[in-house]
mmCIF file of C-alpha atoms and ligand atoms in Angstrom:
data_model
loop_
_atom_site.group_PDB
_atom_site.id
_atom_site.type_symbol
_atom_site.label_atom_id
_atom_site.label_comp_id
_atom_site.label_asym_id
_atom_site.label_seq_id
_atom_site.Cartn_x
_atom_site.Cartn_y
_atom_site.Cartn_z
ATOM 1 C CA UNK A 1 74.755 157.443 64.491
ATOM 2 C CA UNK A 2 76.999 160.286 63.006
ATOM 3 C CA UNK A 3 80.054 160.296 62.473
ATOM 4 C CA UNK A 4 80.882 163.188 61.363
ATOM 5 C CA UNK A 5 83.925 165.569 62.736
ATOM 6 C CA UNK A 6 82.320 167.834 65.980
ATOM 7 C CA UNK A 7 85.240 168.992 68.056
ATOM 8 C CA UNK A 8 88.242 169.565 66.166
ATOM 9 C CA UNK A 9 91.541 170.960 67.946
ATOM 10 C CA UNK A 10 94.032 172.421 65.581
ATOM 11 C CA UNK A 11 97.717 173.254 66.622
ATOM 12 C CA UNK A 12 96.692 174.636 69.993
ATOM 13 C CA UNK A 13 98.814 175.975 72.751
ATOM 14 C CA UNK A 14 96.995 177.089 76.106
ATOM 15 C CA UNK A 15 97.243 177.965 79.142
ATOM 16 C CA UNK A 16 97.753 180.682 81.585
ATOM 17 C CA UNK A 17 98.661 183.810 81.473
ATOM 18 C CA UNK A 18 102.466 183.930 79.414
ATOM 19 C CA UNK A 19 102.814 180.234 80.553
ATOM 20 C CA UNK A 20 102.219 177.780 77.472
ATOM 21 C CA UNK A 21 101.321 174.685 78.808
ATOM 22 C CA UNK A 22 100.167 173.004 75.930
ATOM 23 C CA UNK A 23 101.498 173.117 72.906
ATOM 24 C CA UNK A 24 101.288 171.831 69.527
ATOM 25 C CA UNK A 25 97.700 169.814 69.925
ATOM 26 C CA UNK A 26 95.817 168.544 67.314
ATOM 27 C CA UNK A 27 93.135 165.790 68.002
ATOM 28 C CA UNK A 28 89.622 165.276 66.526
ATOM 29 C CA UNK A 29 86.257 163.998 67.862
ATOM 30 C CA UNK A 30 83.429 162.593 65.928
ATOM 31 C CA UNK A 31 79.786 163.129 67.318
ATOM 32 C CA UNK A 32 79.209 160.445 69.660
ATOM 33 C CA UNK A 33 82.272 159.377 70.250
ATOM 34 C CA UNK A 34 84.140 159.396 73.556
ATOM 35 C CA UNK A 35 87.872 160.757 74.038
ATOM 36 C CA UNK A 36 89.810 161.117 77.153
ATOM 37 C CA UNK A 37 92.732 162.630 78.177
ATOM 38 C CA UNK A 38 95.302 160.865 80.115
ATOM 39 C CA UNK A 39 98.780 161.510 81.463
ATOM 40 C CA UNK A 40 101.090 161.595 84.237
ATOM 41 C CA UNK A 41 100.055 164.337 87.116
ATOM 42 C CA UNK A 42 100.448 167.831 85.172
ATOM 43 C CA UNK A 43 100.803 167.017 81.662
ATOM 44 C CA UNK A 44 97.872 169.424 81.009
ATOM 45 C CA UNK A 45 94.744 167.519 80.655
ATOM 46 C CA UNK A 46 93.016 169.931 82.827
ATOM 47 C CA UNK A 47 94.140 172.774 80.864
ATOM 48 C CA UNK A 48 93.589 171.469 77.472
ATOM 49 C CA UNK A 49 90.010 170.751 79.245
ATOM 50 C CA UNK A 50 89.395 174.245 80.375
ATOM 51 C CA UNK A 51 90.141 175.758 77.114
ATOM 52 C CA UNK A 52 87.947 173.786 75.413
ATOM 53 C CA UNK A 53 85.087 174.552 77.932
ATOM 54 C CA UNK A 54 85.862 178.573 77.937
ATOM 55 C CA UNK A 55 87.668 179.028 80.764
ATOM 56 C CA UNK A 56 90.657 179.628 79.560
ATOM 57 C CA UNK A 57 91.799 181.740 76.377
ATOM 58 C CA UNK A 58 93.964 180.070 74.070
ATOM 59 C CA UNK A 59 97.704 181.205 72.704
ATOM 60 C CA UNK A 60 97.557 179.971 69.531
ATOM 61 C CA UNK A 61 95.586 177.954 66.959
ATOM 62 C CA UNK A 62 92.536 177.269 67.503
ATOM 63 C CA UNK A 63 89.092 174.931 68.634
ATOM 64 C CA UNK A 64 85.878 173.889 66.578
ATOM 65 C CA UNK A 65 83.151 172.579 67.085
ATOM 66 C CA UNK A 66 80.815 171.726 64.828
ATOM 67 C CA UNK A 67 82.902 173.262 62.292
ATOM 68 C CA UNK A 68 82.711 177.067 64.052
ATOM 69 C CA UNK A 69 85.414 178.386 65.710
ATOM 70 C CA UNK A 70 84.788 179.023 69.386
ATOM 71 C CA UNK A 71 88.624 179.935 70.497
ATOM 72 C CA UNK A 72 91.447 181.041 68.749
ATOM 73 C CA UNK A 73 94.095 183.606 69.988
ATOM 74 C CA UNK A 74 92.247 186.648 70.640
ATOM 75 C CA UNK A 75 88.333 185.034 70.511
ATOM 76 C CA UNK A 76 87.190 183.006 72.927
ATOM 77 C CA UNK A 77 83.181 182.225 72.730
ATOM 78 C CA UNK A 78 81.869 182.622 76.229
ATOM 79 C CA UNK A 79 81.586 179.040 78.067
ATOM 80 C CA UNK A 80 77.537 179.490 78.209
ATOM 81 C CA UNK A 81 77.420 180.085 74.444
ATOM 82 C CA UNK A 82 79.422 176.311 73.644
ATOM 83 C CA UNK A 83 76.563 173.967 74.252
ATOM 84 C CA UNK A 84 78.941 172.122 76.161
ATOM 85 C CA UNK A 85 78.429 170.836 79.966
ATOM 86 C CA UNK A 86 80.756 170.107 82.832
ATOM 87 C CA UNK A 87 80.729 167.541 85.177
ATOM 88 C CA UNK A 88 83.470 168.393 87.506
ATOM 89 C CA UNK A 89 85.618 166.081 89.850
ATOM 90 C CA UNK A 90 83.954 167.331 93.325
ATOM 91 C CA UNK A 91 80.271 166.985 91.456
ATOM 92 C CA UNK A 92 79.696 171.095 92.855
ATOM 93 C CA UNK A 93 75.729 170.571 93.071
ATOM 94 C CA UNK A 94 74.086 173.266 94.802
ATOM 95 C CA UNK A 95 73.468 171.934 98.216
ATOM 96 C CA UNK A 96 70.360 174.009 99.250
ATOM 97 C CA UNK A 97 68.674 172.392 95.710
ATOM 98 C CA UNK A 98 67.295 169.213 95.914
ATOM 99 C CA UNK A 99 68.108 166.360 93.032
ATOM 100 C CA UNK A 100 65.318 167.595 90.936
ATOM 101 C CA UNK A 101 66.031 171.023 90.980
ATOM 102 C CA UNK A 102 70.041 170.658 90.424
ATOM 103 C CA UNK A 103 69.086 168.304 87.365
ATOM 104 C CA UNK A 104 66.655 171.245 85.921
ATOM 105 C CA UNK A 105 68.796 173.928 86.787
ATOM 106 C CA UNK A 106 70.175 174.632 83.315
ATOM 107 C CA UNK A 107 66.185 174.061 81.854
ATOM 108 C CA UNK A 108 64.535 176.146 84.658
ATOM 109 C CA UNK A 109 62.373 177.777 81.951
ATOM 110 C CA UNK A 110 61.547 174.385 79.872
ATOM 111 C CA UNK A 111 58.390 173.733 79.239
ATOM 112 C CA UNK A 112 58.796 170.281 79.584
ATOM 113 C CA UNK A 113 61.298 170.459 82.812
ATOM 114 C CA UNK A 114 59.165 167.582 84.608
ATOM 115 C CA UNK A 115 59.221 165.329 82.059
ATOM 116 C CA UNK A 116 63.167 166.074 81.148
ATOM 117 C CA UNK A 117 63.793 165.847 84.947
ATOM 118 C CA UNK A 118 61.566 162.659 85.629
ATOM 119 C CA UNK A 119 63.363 161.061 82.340
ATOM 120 C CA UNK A 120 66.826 161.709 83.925
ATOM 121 C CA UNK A 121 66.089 160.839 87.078
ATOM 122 C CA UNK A 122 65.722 156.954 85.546
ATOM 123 C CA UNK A 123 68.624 157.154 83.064
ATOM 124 C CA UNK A 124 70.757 158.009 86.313
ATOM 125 C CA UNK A 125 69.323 155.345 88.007
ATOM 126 C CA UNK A 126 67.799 157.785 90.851
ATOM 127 C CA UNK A 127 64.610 157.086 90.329
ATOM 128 C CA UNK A 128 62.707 158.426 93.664
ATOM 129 C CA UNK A 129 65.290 159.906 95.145
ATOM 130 C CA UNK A 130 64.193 163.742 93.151
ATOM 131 C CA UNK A 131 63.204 165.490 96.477
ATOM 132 C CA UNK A 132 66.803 164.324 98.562
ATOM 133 C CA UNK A 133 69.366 167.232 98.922
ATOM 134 C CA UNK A 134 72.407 166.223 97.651
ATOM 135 C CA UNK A 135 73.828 165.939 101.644
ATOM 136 C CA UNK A 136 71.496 162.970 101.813
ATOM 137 C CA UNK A 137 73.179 160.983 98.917
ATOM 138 C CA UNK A 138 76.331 159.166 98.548
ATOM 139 C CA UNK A 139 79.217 159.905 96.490
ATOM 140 C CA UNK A 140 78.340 157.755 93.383
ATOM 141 C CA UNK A 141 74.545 158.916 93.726
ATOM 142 C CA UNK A 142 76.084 162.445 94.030
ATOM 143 C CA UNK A 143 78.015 161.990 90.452
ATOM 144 C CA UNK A 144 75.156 160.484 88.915
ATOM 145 C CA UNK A 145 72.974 163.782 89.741
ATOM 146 C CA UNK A 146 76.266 165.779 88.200
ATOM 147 C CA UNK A 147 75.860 163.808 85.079
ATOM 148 C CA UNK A 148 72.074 164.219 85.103
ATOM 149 C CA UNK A 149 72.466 167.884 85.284
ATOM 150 C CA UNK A 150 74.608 168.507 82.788
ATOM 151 C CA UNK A 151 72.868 166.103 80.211
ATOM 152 C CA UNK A 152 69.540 168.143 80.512
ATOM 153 C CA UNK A 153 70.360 171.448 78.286
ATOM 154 C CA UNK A 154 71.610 168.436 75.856
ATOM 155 C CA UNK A 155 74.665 169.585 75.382
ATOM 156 C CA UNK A 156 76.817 168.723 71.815
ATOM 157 C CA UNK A 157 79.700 168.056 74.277
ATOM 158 C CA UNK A 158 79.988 166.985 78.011
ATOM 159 C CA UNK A 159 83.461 167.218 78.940
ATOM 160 C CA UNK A 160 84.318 165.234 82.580
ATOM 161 C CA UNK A 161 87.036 166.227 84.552
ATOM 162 C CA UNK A 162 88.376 163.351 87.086
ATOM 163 C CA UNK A 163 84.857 162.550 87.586
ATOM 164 C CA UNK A 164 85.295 159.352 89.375
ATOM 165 C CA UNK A 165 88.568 160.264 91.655
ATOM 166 C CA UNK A 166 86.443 160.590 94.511
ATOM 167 C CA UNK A 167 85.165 157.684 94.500
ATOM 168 C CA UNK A 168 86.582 154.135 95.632
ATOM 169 C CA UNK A 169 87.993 151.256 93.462
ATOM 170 C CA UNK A 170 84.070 149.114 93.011
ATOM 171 C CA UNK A 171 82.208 152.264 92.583
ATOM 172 C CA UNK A 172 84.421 153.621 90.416
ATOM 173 C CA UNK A 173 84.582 151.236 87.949
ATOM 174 C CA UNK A 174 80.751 150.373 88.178
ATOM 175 C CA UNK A 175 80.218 154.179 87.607
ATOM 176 C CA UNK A 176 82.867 154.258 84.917
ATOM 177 C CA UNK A 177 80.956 151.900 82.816
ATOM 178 C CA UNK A 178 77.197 153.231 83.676
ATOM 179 C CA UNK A 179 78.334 156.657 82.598
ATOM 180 C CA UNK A 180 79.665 155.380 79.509
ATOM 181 C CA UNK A 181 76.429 153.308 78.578
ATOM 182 C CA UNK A 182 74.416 156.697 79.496
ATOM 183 C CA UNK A 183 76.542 158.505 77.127
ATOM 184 C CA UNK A 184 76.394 156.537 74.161
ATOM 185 C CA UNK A 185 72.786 155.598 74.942
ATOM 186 C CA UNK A 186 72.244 159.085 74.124
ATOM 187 C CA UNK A 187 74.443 159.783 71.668
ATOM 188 C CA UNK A 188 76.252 162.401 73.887
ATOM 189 C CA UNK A 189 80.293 163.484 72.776
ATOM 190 C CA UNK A 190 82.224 163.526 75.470
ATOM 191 C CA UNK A 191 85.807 164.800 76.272
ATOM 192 C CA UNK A 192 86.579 162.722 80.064
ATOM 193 C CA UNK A 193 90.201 163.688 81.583
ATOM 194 C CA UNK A 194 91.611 160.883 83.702
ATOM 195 C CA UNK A 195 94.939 159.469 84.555
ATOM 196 C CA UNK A 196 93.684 155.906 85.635
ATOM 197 C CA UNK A 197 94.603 154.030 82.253
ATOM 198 C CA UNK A 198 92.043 151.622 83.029
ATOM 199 C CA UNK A 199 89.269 153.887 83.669
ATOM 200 C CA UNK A 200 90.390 155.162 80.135
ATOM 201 C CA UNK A 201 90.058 152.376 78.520
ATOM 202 C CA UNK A 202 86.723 151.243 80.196
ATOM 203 C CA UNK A 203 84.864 154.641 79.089
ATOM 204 C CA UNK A 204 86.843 155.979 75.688
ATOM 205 C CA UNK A 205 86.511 155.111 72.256
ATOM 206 C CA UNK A 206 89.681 156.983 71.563
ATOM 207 C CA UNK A 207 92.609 158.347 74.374
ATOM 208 C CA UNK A 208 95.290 160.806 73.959
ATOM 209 C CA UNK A 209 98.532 160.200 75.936
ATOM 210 C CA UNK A 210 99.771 163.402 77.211
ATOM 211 C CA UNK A 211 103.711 164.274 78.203
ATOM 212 C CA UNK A 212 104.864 167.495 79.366
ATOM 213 C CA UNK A 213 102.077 169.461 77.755
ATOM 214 C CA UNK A 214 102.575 167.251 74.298
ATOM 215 C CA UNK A 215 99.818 164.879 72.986
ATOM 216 C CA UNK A 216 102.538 161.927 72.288
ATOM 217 C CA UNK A 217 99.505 159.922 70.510
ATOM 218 C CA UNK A 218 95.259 159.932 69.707
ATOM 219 C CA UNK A 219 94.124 156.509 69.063
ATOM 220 C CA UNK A 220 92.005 153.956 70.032
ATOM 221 C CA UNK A 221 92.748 151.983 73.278
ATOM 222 C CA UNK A 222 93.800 148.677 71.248
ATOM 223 C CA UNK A 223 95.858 150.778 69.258
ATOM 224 C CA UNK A 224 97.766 152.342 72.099
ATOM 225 C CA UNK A 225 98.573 149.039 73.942
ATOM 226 C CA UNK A 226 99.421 146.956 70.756
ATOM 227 C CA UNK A 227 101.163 150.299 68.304
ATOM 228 C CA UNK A 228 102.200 152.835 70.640
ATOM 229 C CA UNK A 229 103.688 155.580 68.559
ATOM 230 C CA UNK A 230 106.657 156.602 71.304
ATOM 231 C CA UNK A 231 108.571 154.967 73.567
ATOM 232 C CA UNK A 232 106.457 156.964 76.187
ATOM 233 C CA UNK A 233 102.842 155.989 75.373
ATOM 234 C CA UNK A 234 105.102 152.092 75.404
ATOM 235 C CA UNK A 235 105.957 152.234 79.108
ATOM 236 C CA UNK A 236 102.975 154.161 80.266
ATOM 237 C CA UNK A 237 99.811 151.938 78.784
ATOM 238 C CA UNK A 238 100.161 148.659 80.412
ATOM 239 C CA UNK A 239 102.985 146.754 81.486
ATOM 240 C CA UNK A 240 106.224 145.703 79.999
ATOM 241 C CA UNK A 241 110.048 146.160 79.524
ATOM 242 C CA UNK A 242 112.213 146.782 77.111
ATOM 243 C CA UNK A 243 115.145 144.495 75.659
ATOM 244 C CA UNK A 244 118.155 145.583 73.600
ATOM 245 C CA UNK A 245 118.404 144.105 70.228
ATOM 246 C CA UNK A 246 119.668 144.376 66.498
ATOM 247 C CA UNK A 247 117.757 144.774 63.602
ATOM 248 C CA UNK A 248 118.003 141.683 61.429
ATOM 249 C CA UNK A 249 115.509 142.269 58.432
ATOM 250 C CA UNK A 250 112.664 144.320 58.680
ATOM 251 C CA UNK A 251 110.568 142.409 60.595
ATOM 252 C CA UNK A 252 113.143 140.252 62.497
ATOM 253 C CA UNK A 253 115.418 141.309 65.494
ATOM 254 C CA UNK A 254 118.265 139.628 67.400
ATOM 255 C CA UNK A 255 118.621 139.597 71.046
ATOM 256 C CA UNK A 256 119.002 137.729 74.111
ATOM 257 C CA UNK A 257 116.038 135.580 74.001
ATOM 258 C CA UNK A 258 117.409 134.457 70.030
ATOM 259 C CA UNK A 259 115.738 136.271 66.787
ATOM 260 C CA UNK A 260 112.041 137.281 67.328
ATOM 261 C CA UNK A 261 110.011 138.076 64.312
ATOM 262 C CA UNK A 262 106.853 139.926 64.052
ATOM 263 C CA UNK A 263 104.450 141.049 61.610
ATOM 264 C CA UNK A 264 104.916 144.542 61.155
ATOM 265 C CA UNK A 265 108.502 145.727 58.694
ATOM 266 C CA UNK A 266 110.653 148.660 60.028
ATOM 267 C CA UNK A 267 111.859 150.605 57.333
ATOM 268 C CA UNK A 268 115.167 151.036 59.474
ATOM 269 C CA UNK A 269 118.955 149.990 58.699
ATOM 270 C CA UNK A 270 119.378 146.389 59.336
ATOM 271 C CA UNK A 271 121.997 146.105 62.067
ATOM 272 C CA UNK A 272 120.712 149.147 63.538
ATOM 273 C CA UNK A 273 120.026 148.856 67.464
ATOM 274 C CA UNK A 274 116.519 148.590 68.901
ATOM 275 C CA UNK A 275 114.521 148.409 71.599
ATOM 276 C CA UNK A 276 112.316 145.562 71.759
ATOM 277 C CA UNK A 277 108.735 145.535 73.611
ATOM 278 C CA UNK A 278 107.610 142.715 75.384
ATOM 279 C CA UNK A 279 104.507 142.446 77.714
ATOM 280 C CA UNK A 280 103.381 140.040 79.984
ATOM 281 C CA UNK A 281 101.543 138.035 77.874
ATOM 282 C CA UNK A 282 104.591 137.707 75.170
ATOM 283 C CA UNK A 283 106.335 135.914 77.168
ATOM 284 C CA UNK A 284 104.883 132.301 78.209
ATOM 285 C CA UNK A 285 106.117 129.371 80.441
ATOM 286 C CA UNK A 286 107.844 126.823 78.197
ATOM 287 C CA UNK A 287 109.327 124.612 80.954
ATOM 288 C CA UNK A 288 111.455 122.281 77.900
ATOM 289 C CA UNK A 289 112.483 125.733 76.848
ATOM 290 C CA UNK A 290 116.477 126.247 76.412
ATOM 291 C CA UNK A 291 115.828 129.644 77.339
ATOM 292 C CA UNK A 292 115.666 130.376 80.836
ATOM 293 C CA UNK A 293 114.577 133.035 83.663
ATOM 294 C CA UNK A 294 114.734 133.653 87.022
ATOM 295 C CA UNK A 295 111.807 134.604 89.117
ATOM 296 C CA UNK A 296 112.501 137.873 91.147
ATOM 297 C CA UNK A 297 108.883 138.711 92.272
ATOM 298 C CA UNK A 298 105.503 137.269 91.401
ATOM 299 C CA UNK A 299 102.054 138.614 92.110
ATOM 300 C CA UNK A 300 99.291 136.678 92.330
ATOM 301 C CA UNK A 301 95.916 138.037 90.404
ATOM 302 C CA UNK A 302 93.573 134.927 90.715
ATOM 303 C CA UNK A 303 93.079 133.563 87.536
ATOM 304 C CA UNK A 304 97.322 133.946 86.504
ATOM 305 C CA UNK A 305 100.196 134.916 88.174
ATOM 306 C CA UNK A 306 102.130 137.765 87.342
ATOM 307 C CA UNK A 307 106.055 136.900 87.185
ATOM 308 C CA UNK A 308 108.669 139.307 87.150
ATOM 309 C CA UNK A 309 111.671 137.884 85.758
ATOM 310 C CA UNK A 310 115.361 138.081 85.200
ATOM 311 C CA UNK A 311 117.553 136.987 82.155
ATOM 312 C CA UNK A 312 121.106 136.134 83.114
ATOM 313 C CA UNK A 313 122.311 139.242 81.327
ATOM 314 C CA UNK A 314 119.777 140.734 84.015
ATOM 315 C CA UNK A 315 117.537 142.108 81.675
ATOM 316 C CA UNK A 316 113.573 141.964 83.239
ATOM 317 C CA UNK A 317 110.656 140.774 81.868
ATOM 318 C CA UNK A 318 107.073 140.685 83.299
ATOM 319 C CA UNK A 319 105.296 136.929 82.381
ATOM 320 C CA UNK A 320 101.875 135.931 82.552
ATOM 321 C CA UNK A 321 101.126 132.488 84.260
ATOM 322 C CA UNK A 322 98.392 130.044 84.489
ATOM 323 C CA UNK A 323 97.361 130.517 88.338
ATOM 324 C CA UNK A 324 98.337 127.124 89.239
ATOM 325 C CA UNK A 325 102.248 127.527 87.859
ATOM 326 C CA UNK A 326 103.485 127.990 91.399
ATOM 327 C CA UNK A 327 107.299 128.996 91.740
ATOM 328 C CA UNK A 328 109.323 130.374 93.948
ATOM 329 C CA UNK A 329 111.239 133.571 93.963
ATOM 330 C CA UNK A 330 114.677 132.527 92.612
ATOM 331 C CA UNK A 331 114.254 129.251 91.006
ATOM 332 C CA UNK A 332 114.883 128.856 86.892
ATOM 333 C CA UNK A 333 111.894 128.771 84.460
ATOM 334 C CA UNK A 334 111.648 128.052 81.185
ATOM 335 C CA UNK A 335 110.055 130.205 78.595
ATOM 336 C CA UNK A 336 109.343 131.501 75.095
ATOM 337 C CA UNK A 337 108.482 134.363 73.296
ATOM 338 C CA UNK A 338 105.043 134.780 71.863
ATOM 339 C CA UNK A 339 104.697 138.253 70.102
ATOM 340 C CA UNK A 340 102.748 138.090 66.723
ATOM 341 C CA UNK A 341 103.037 142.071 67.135
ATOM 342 C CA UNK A 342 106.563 143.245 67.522
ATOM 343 C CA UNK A 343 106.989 146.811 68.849
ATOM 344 C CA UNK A 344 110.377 148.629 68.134
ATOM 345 C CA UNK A 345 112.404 151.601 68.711
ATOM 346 C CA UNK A 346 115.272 152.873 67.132
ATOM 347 C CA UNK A 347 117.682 153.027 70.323
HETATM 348 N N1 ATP B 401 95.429 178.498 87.281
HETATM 349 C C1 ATP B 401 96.695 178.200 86.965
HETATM 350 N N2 ATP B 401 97.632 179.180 86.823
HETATM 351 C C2 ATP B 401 98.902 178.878 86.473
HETATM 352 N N3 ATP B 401 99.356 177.624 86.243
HETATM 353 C C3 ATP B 401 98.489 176.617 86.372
HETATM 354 C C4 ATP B 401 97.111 176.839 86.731
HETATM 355 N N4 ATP B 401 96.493 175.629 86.776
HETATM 356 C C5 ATP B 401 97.422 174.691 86.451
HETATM 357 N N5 ATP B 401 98.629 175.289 86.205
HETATM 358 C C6 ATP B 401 99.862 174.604 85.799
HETATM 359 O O1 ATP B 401 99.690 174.040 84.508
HETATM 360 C C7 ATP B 401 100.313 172.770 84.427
HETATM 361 C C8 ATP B 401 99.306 171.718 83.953
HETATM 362 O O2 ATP B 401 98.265 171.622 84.897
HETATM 363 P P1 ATP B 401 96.955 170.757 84.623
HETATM 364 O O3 ATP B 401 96.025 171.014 85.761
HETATM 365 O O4 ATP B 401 96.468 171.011 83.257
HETATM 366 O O5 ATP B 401 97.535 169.278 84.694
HETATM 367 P P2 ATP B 401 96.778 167.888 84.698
HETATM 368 O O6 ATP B 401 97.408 167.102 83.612
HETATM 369 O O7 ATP B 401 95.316 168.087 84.632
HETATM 370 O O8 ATP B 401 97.229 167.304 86.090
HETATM 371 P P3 ATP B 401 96.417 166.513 87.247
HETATM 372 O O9 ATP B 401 96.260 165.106 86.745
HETATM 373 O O10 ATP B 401 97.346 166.602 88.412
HETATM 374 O O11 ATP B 401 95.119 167.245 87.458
HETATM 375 C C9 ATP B 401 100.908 172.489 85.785
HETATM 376 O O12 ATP B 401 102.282 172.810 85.732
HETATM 377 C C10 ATP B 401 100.168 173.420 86.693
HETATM 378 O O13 ATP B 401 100.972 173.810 87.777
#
């Protein structure tokens, strides 16, 4: 498979009209990769989205792909010269069309449109089902003919808006995961906007984290969780708390739960304070420990238990447990700290 650079955004701020919702983007996708946008209700996924699609002009700098520019301020290449499909949150197939004919409708003058259609039809796992009107399908079956159709005019880029928001928790994340095998079965690029971290993870080979109209980091989904560049992307991918601390060396940190050391130097004063990450699965049940919690809250997940605990200075932490460690809201547990990876910032 390529890899070479196919959509490349490059200091962009978009929009509408004199509002600038987005500003200051830059983020690149390889061919055949898979990048999604996720943030907090607002951030300007959507918009970022529609400017890359056409819809929307852009205020400044500007979008490639394939190394041509399609917008910058002042140009924007119509959406049906981009080679790039849609598949849009509320799936809008045309209802009096059945599935065949919505999956040919952007090939209506291919010669091969059977074959394309028929071929489709199977990767979408619809097999049969060509002559229903899309009334006569479920949700999921509904998205899959959405995907289908904008797949056929092969598109270099398929960009996804919320495409599985309609659909409920099972579904979703089947769907999530078939769409994601269909893409890179094909080889297809694709932009997906989401903010359901998990779906995000499950379908993207690299996610932006969006604030406010700011892309606060591009990365891969390990990277996010285990480097998060801002204190943001920190508290928004997966779960966790913060504790105060000081900067001992570069790589070792005092606080309440004694000095932690990781593997990663900060080039920072020494004595300088910190904020120190810790996620649930930093923090495990030493019951000899010396250092002790208290239970606030626990949830239980099946396979672990997910502890919510406080430290007598009342700092929280979140702690995974084997399923079977059964205690109570407000009794003492011992436990340690096990971060190989220490994330800090400069308080
Ligand atoms: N057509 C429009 N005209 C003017 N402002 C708009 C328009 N569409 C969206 N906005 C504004 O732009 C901002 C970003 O909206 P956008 O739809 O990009 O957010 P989003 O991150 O996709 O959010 P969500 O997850 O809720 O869909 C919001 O403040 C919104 O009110």
């Amino acid at each position: 498979m390529s890899h070479s650079l196919l959509l490349n955004l490059h200091d962009l701020a978009c929009g509408y009209q004199d509002q600038r919702v987005v500003q200051h983007l830059n983020l690149h996708l390889n061919a055949g990769d898979i990048g999604c946008l996720l943030g907090p209700s607002g951030c300007g996924k959507t918009t970022t989205l529609r400017a890359i699609a056409g819809f929307e002009p852009v205020h400044a700098g500007e979008i490639q792909l394939a190394g041509e520019v399609i917008s910058r301020a002042g140009f924007t290449l119509a959406p049906e010269k981009r080679r790039i499909g849609m598949v849009f949150q509320d799936y809008a197939l045309f209802p009096h069309l059945n599935v065949a004919q919505n999956i040919a409708f952007g090939i209506r003058k291919h010669p091969q449109l059977e074959r394309i259609t028929d071929e489709l039809l199977e990767l979408v796992n619809l097999k049969g089902l060509g002559q229903r009107y899309p009334h006569e399908l479920s949700g999921g079956q509904q998205q899959r003919v959405a995907l289908a159709r904008a797949l056929a005019p092969e598109p270099q880029l398929l960009l996804l808006d919320e495409p599985f928001s309609n659909l409920d928790g099972e579904l979703r994340r089947k769907l999530s995961h078939e769409v994601r095998d269909i893409l890179k079965l094909r080889g297809t690029s694709a932009i997906l906007v989401t903010h359901d971290q998990e779906e995000a993870f499950a379908v993207s080979d690299h996610v932006g984290v969006f604030k406010e109209g700011r892309l606060e980091q591009w990365d891969t989904p390990y990277n996010l969780y285990h480097e998060p560049a801002t204190p943001f992307v920190a508290s928004f991918i997966g779960q966790g708390y913060f504790i105060r601390g000081q900067l001992q060396t570069p790589d070792s940190v005092q606080t309440e739960l004694g000095v932690l050391r990781g593997n990663r130097a900060y080039a920072w004063p020494t004595g300088g304070a910190v904020d120190v990450l810790l996620r649930p699965d930093d923090i495990v049940p030493a019951p000899d420990s010396p250092l002790k919690a208290r239970v606030t809250s626990k949830t239980f997940l099946g396979s672990s238990t997910l502890y919510r605990l406080q430290l007598p200075s009342g700092s929280q932490l979140e702690s995974v447990f084997p399923s079977h460690a059964d205690h109570r809201p407000g009794e003492e547990v011992g436990i340690s700290v096990a971060a190989e990876h220490l994330v800090l910032f400069q308080a």
